[in-house]
CSV table of C-alpha atoms and ligand atoms in Angstrom, one decimal:
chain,number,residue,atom,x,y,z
A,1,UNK,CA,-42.2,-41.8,88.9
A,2,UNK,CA,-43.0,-41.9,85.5
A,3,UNK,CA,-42.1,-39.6,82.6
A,4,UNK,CA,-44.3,-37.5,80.1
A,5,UNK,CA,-42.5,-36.4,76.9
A,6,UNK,CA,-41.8,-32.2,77.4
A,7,UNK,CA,-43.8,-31.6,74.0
A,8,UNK,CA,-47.1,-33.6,75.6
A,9,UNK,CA,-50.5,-32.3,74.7
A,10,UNK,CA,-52.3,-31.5,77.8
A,11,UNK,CA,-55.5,-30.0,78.4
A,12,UNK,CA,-59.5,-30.2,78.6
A,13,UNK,CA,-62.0,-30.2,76.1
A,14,UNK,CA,-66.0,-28.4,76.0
A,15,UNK,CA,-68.6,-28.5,73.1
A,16,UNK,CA,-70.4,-25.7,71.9
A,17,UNK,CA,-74.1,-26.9,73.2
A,18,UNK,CA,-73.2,-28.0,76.8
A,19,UNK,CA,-71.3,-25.2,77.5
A,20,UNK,CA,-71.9,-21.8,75.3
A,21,UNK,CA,-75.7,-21.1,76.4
A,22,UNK,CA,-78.6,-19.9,73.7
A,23,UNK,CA,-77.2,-21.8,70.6
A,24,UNK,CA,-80.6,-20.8,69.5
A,25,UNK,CA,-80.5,-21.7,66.0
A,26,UNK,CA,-79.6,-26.1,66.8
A,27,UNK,CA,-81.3,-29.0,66.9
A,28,UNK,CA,-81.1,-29.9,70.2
A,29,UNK,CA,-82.3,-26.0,71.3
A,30,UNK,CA,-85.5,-26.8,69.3
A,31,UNK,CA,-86.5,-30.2,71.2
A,32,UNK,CA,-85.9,-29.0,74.5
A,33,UNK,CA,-88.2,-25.8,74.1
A,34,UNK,CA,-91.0,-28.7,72.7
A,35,UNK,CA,-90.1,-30.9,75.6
A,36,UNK,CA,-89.1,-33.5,74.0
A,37,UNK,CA,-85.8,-33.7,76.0
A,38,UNK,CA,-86.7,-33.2,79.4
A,39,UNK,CA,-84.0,-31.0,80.3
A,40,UNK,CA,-83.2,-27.4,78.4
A,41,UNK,CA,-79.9,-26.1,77.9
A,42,UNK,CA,-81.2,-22.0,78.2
A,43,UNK,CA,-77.4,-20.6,79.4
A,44,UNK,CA,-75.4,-23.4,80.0
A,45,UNK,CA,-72.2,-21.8,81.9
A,46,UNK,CA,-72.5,-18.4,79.5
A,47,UNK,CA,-68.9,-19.8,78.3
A,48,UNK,CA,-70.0,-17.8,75.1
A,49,UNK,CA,-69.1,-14.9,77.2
A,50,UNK,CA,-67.0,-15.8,79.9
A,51,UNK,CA,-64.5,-18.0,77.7
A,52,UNK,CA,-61.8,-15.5,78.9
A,53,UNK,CA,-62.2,-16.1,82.3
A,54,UNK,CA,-62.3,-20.2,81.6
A,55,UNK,CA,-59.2,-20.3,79.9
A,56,UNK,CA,-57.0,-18.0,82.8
A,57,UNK,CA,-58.4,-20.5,84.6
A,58,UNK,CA,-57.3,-23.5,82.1
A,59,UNK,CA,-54.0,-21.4,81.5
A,60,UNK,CA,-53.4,-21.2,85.6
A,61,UNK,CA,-53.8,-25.0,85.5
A,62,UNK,CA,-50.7,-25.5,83.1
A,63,UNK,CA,-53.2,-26.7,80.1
A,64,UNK,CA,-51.4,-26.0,76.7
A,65,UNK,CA,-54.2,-27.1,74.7
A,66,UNK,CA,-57.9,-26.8,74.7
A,67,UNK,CA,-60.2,-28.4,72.8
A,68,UNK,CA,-63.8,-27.2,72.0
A,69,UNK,CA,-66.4,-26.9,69.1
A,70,UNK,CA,-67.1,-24.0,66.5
A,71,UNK,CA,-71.3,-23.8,66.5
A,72,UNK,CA,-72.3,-24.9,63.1
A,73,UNK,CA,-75.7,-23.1,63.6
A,74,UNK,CA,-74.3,-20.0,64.9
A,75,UNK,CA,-72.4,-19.4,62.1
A,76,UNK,CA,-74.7,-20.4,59.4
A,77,UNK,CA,-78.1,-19.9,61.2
A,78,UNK,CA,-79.9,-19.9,57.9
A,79,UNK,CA,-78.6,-21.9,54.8
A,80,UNK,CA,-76.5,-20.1,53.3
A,81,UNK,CA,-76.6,-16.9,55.5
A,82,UNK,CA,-73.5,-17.0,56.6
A,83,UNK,CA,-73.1,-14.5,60.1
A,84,UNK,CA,-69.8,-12.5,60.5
A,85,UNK,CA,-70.0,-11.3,63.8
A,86,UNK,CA,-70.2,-15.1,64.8
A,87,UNK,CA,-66.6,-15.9,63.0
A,88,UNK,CA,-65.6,-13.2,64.9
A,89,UNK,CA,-66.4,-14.5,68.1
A,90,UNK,CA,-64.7,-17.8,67.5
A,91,UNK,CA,-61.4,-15.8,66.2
A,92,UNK,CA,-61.2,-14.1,69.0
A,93,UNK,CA,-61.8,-17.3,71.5
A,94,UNK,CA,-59.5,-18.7,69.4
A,95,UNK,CA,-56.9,-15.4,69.7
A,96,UNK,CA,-57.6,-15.8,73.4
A,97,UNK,CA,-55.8,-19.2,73.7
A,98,UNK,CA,-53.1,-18.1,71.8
A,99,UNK,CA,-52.4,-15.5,74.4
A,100,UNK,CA,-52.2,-18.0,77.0
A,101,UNK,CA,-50.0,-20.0,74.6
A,102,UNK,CA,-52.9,-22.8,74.9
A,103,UNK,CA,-53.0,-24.9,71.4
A,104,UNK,CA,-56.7,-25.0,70.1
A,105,UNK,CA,-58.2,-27.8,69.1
A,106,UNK,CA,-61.1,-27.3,66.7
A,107,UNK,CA,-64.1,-30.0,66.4
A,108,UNK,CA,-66.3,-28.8,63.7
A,109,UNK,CA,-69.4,-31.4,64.3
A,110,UNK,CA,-70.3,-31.9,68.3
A,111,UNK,CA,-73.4,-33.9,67.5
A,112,UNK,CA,-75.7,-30.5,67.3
A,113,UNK,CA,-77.2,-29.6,63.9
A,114,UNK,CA,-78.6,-26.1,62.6
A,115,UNK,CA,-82.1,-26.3,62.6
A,116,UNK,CA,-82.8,-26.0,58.8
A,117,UNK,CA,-80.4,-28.5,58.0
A,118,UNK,CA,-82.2,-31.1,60.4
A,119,UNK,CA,-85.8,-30.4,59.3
A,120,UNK,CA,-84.1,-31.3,56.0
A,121,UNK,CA,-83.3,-34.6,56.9
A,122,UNK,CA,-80.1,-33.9,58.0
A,123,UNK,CA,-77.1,-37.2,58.0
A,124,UNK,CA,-79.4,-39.4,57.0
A,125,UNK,CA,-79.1,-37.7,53.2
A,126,UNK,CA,-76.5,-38.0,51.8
A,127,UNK,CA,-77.2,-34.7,49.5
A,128,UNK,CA,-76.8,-32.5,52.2
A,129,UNK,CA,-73.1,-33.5,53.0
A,130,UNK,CA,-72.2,-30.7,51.0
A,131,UNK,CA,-73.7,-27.9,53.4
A,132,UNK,CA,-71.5,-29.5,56.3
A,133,UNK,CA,-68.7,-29.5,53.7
A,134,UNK,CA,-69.0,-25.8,52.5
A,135,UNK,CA,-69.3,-24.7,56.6
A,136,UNK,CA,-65.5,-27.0,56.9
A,137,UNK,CA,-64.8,-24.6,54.0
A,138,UNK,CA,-65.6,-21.5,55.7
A,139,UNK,CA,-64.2,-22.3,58.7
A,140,UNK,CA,-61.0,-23.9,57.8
A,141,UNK,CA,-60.4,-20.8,55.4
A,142,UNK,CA,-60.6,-18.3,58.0
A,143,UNK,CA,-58.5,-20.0,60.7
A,144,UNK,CA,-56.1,-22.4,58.8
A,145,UNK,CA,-53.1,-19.9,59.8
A,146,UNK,CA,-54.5,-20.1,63.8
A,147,UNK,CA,-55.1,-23.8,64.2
A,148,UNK,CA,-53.6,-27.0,63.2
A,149,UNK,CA,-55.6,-29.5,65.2
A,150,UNK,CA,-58.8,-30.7,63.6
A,151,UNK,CA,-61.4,-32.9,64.7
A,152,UNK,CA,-64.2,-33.3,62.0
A,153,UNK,CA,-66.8,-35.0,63.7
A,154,UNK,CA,-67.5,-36.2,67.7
A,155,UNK,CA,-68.1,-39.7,68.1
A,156,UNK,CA,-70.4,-40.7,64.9
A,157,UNK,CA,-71.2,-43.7,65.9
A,158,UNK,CA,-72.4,-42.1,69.3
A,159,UNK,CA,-74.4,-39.8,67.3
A,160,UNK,CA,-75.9,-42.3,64.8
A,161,UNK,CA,-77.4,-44.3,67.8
A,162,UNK,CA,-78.4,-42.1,70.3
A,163,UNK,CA,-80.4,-40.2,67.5
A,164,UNK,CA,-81.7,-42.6,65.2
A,165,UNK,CA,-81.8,-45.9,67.2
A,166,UNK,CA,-82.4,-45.4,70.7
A,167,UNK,CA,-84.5,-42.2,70.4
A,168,UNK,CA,-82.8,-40.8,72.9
A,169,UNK,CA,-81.4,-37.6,71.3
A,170,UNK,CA,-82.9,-35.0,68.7
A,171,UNK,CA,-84.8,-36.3,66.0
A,172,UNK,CA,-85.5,-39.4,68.2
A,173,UNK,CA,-86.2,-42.0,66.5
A,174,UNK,CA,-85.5,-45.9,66.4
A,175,UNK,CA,-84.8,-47.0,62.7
A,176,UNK,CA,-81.7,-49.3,62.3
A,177,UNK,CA,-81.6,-48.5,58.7
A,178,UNK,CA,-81.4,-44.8,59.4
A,179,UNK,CA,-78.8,-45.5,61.6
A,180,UNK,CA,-76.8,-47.1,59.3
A,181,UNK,CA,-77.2,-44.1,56.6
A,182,UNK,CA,-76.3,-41.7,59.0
A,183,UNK,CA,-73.1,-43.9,59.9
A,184,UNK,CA,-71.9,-44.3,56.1
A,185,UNK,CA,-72.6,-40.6,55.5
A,186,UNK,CA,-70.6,-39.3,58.2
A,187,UNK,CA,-67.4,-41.3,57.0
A,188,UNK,CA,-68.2,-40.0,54.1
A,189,UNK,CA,-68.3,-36.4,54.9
A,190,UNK,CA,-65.4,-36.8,57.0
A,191,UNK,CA,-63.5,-38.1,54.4
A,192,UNK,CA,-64.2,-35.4,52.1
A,193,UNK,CA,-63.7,-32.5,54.8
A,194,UNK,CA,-59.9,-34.2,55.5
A,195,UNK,CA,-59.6,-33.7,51.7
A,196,UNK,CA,-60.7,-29.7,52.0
A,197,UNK,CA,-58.7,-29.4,55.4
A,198,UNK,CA,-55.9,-30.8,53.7
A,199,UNK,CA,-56.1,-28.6,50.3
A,200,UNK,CA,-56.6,-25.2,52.3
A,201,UNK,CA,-53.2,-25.8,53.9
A,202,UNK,CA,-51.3,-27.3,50.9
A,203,UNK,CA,-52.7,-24.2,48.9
A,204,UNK,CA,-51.4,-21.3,51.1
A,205,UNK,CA,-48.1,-23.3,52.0
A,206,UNK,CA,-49.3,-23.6,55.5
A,207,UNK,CA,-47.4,-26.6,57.7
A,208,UNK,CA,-49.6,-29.8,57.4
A,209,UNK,CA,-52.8,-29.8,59.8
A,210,UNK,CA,-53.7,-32.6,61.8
A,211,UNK,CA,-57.0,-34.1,61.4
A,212,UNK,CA,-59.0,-36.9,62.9
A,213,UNK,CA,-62.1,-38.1,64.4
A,214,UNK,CA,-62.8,-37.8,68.1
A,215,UNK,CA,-63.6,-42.0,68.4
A,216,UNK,CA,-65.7,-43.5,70.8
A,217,UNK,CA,-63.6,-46.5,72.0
A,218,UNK,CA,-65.1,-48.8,74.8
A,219,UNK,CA,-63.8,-51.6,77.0
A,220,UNK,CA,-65.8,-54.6,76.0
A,221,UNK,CA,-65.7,-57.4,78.5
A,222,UNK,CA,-67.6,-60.5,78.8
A,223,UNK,CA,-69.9,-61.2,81.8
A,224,UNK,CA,-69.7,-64.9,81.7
A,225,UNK,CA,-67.9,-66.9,79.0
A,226,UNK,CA,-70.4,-68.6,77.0
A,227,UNK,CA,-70.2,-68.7,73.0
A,228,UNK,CA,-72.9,-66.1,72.7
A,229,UNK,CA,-70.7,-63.6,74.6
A,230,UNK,CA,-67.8,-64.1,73.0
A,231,UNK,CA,-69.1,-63.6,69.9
A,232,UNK,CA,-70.8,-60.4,70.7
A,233,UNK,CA,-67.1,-59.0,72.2
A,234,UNK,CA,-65.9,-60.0,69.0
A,235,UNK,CA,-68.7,-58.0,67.0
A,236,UNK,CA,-68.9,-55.0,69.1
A,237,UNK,CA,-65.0,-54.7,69.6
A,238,UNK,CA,-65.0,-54.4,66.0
A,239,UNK,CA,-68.0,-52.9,64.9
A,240,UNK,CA,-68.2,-50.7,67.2
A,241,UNK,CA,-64.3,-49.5,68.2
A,242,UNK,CA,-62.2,-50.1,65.3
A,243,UNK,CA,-64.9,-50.3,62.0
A,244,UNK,CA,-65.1,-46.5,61.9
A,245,UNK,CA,-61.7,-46.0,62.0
A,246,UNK,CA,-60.8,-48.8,59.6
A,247,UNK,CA,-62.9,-47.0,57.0
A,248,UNK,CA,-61.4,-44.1,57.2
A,249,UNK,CA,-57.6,-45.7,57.4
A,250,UNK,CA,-58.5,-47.1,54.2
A,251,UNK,CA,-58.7,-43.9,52.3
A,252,UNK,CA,-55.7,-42.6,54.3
A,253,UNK,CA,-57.7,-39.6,56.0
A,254,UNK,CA,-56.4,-39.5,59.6
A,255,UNK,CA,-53.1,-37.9,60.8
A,256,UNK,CA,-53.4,-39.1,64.2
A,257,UNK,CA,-56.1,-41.0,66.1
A,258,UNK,CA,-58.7,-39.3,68.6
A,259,UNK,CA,-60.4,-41.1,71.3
A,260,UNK,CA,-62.6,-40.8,73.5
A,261,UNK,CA,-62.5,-43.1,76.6
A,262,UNK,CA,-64.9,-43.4,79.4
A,263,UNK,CA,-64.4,-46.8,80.7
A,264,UNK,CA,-65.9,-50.9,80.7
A,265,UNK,CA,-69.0,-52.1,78.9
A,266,UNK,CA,-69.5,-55.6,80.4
A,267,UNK,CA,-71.5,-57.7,77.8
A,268,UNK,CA,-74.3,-60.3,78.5
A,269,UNK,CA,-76.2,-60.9,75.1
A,270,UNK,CA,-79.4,-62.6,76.3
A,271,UNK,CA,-79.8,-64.2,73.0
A,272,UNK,CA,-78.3,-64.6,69.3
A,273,UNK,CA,-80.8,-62.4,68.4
A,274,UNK,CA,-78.4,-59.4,66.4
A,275,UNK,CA,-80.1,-56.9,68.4
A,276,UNK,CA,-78.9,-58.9,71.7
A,277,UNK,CA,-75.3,-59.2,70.7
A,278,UNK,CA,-75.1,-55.5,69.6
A,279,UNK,CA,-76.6,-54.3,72.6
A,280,UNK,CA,-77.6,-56.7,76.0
A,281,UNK,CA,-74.8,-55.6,79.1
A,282,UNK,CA,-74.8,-57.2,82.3
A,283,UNK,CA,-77.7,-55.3,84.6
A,284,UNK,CA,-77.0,-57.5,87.8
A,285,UNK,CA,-73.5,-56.2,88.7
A,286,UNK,CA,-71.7,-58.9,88.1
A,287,UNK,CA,-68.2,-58.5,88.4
A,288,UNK,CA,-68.9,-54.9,90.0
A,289,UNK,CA,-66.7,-51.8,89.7
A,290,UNK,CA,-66.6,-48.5,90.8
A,291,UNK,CA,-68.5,-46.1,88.7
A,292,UNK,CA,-69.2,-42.7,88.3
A,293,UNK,CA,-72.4,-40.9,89.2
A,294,UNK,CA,-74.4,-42.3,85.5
A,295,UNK,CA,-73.0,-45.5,86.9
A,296,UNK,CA,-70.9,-46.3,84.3
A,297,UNK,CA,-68.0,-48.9,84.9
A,298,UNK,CA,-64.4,-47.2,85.9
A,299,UNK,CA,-62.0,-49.2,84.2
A,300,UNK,CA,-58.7,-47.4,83.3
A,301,UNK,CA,-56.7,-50.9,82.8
A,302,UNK,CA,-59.6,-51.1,79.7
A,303,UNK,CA,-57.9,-47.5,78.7
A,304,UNK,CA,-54.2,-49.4,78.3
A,305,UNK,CA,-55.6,-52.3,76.6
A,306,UNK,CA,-57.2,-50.1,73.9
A,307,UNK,CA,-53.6,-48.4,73.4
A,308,UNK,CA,-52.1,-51.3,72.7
A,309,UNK,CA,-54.5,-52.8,70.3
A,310,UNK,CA,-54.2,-49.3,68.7
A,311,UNK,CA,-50.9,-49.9,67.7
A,312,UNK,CA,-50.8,-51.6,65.3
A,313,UNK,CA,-51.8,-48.3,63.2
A,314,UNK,CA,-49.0,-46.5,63.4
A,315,UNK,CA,-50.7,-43.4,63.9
A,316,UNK,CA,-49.8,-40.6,67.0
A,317,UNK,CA,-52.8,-41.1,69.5
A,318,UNK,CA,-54.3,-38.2,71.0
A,319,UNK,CA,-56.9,-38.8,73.9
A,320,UNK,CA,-59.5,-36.3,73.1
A,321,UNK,CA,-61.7,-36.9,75.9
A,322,UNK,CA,-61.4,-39.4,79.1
A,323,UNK,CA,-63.6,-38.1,82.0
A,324,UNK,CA,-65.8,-39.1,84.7
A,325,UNK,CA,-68.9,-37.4,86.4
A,326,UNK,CA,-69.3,-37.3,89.8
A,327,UNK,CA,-69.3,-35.6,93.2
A,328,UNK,CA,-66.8,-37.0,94.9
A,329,UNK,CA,-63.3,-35.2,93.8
A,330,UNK,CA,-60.8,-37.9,95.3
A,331,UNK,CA,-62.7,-40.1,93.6
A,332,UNK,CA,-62.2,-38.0,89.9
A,333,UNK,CA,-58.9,-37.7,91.4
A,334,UNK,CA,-58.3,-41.1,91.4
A,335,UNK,CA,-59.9,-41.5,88.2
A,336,UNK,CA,-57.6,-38.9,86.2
A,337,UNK,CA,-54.5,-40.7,88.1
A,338,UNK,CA,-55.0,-44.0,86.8
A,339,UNK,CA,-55.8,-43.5,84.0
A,340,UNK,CA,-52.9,-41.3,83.3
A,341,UNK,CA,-50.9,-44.3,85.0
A,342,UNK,CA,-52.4,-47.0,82.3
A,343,UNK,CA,-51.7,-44.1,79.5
A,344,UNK,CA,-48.0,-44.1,80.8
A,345,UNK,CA,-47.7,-47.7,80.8
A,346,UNK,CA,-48.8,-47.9,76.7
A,347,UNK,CA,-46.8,-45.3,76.1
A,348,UNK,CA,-43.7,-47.3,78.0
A,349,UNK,CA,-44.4,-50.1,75.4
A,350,UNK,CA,-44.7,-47.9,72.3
A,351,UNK,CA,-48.0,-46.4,71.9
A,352,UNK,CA,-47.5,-43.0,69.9
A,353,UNK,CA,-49.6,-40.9,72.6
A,354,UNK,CA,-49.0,-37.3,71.6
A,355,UNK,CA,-51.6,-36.0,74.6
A,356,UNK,CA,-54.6,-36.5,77.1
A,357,UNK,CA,-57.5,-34.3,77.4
A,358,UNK,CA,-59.8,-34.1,80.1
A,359,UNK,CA,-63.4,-34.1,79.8
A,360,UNK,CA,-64.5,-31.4,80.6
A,361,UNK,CA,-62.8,-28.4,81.6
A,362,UNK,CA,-66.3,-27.0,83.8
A,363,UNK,CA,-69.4,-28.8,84.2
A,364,UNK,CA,-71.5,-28.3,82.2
A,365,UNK,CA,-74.5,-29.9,80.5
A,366,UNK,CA,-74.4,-33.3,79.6
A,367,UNK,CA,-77.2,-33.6,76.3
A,368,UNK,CA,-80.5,-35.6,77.8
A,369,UNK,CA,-79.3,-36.5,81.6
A,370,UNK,CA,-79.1,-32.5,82.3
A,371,UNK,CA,-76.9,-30.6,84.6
A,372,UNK,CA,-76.6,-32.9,87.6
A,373,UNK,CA,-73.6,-35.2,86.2
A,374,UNK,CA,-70.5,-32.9,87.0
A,375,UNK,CA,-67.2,-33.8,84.9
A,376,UNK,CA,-66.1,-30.6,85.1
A,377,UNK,CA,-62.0,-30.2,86.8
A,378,UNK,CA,-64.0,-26.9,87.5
A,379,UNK,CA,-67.5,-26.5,89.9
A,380,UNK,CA,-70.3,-24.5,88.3
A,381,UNK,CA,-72.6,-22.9,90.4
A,382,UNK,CA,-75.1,-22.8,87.4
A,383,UNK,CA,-77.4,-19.8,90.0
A,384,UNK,CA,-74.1,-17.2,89.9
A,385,UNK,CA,-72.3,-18.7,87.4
A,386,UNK,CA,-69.2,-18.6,89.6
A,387,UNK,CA,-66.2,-21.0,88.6
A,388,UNK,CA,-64.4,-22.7,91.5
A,389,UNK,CA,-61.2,-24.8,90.7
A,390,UNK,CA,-61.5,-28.3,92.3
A,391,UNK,CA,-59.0,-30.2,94.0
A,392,UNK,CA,-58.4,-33.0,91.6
A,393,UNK,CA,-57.7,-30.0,88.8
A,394,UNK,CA,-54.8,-28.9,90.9
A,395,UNK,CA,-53.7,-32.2,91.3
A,396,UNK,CA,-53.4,-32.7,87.5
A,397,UNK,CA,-52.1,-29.3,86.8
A,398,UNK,CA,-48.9,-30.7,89.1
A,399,UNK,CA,-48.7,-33.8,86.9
A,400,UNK,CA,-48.5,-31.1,83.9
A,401,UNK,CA,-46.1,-29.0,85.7
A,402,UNK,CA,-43.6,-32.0,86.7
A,403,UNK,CA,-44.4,-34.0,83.3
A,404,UNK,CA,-44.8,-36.8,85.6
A,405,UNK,CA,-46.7,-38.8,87.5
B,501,GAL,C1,-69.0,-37.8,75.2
B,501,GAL,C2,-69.4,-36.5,74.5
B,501,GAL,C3,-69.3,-35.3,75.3
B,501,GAL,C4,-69.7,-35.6,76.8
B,501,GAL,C5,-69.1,-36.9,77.3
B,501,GAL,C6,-69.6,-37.2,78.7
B,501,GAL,O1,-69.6,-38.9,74.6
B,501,GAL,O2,-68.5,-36.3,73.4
B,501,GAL,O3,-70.1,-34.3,74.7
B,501,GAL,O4,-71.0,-35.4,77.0
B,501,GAL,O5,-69.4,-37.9,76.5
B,501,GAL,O6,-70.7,-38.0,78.7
């Protein structure tokens, strides 16, 4: 058996957009009624009304903390128009976990923009920071004295590229130096929203908040061992996992480390082309693994190597998302174990984990591939909007229960 500290965060996450239903005012809501993303949102899993009901159910699964997104557009669905009744709403989701003694965990950017502040030009100008910074503001100032966890923004670097390289998410487009821009400014935004976290709570005396990033963090591996893959692991390990993070170490604006871990990215750069080292992965199933229903590699000993090589930060490490899709429950089951297993195993040989949360507490939908890839530790039936608690969620709320595994 092995032992979780008493005081262990433990708990599921949800975003705003892939859960609420009608976030109207976004983004994302705009391309999917012109088609450009082939799937629409339209009511999610209604959490925006049925939160209550989700977290009994979280509560009944011995969660103590939930983590989920305040919608940037449905508070501020004009610039500067800032809407009441929608603070309201979030303080009484967020009153809600209290009573079920569940900790909230507030991300303030979940990768969906307002609409006017997209059709501006959104990350990619660096003027407009200040709109994201004043909504921090707003929010941090009405809920400082309710919430201590905060996560600025969800995977930027997931963000950048999905919207401005591969063209795969809202405004779709392919430009490398857009990219990049987008990148820079979200450090800098988050940088400057730690800053305004931090003053809100130093001003009214409140206990220090802690504030992070939710980071993307991958297990690189090499397909064969030529020069041109190592050098690619090399360049994507540290581009891509640990640059972010540096940046913002270096200004001394994280309290703890967030990460999001899904599994293995097994490289096989086709050429030195840049292009090929940043991006080329094995498509001939080399070295094969199972995988969840996107067919992404499962790979939790890729979740204990990342621990370790966290370390050396000496920073608490909350896992803020670590999930898998798929219809098979023994098989999330299994998932959720091992990885737990690998977590322990850090842990055993110092890794400051404070707590692990599950992606996602329902299904729900997942941005361009839809509603068919379930991660949800609860079913939705997405006709009736009925919840049903699957086996693997009872599993873990034992682990919780026991504080061990
Ligand atoms: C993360 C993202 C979540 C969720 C998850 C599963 O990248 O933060 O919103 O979609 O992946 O793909």
């Amino acid at each position: 058996m092995k032992k979780f500290p008493q005081n262990f965060l433990w708990g599921a996450a949800t975003s705003s957009h892939q859960v609420e239903g009608r976030n109207i005012h976004n983004d994302w809501w705009l391309a999917e009624q012109d088609h450009s993303l082939k799937v629409a949102s339209g009511e999610a899993c209604r959490h925006y009304e049925l939160y209550a009901q989700d977290f009994a159910i979280a509560c009944q699964l011995n969660h103590n903390c939930h983590r989920f997104s305040i919608e940037w557009s449905r508070i501020e669905p004009l610039e500067g128009k800032f809407d009441t009744s929608e603070i309201e709403h979030y303080r009484q989701v967020i009153a809600d976990l209290k009573i079920h003694q569940i900790e909230p965990i507030v991300t303030l950017h979940h990768f969906t923009n307002p609409v006017w502040f997209a059709q501006a030009g959104g990350w990619t100008k660096s003027d407009l920071q200040k709109y994201f910074l004043r909504f921090v503001d707003k929010i941090v100032t009405e809920f400082a004295g309710q919430v201590k966890f905060w996560i600025t923004i969800n995977e930027p670097l997931v963000y950048s590229s999905h919207s401005y390289l591969l063209g795969a998410w809202p405004p779709q487009e392919c430009s490398l130096f857009k990219t990049a821009k987008v990148t820079l400014n979200m450090a800098r935004a988050h940088i400057k929203a730690y800053q305004i976290i931090h003053k809100i709570y130093q001003e009214r005396s409140l206990g220090k908040p802690m504030v992070s990033i939710a980071a993307n963090l991958q297990a690189f591996e090499i397909c064969t061992p030529t020069l041109k893959n190592k050098l690619a692991l090399y360049l994507r390990h540290k581009l891509y996992n640990f640059y972010f993070i540096e940046e913002l170490l270096r200004k001394n604006t994280l309290d703890y480390i967030g990460i999001n871990y899904y599994g293995r990215n097994l490289i096989d750069a086709r050429s030195w082309k840049i292009r090929s080292l940043l991006m080329d992965t094995c498509c001939y199933n080399h070295h094969p693994l199972r995988k969840n229903s996107l067919g992404w590699d499962i790979y939790p000993q890729g979740l204990y190597k990342l621990l370790i090589a966290l370390k050396k930060y000496n920073l608490p490490i909350l896992i803020t998302e670590n999930g898998i899709c798929t219809e098979n429950d023994d098989l999330r089951w299994d998932y959720i174990r091992e990885h737990l297993e690998e977590m322990n195993k850090a842990m055993e040989q110092g890794a400051k984990m404070i707590g692990y949360i599950y992606w996602s507490l329902i299904d729900n939908f997942e941005w361009d591939k839809g509603f068919d890839p379930r991660f949800g530790l609860v079913y939705v039936d997405y006709q009736t909007q009925k919840r049903t608690v699957k086996t693997s969620a009872g599993k873990l709320a034992e682990v919780i229960r026991n504080g061990q595994i």
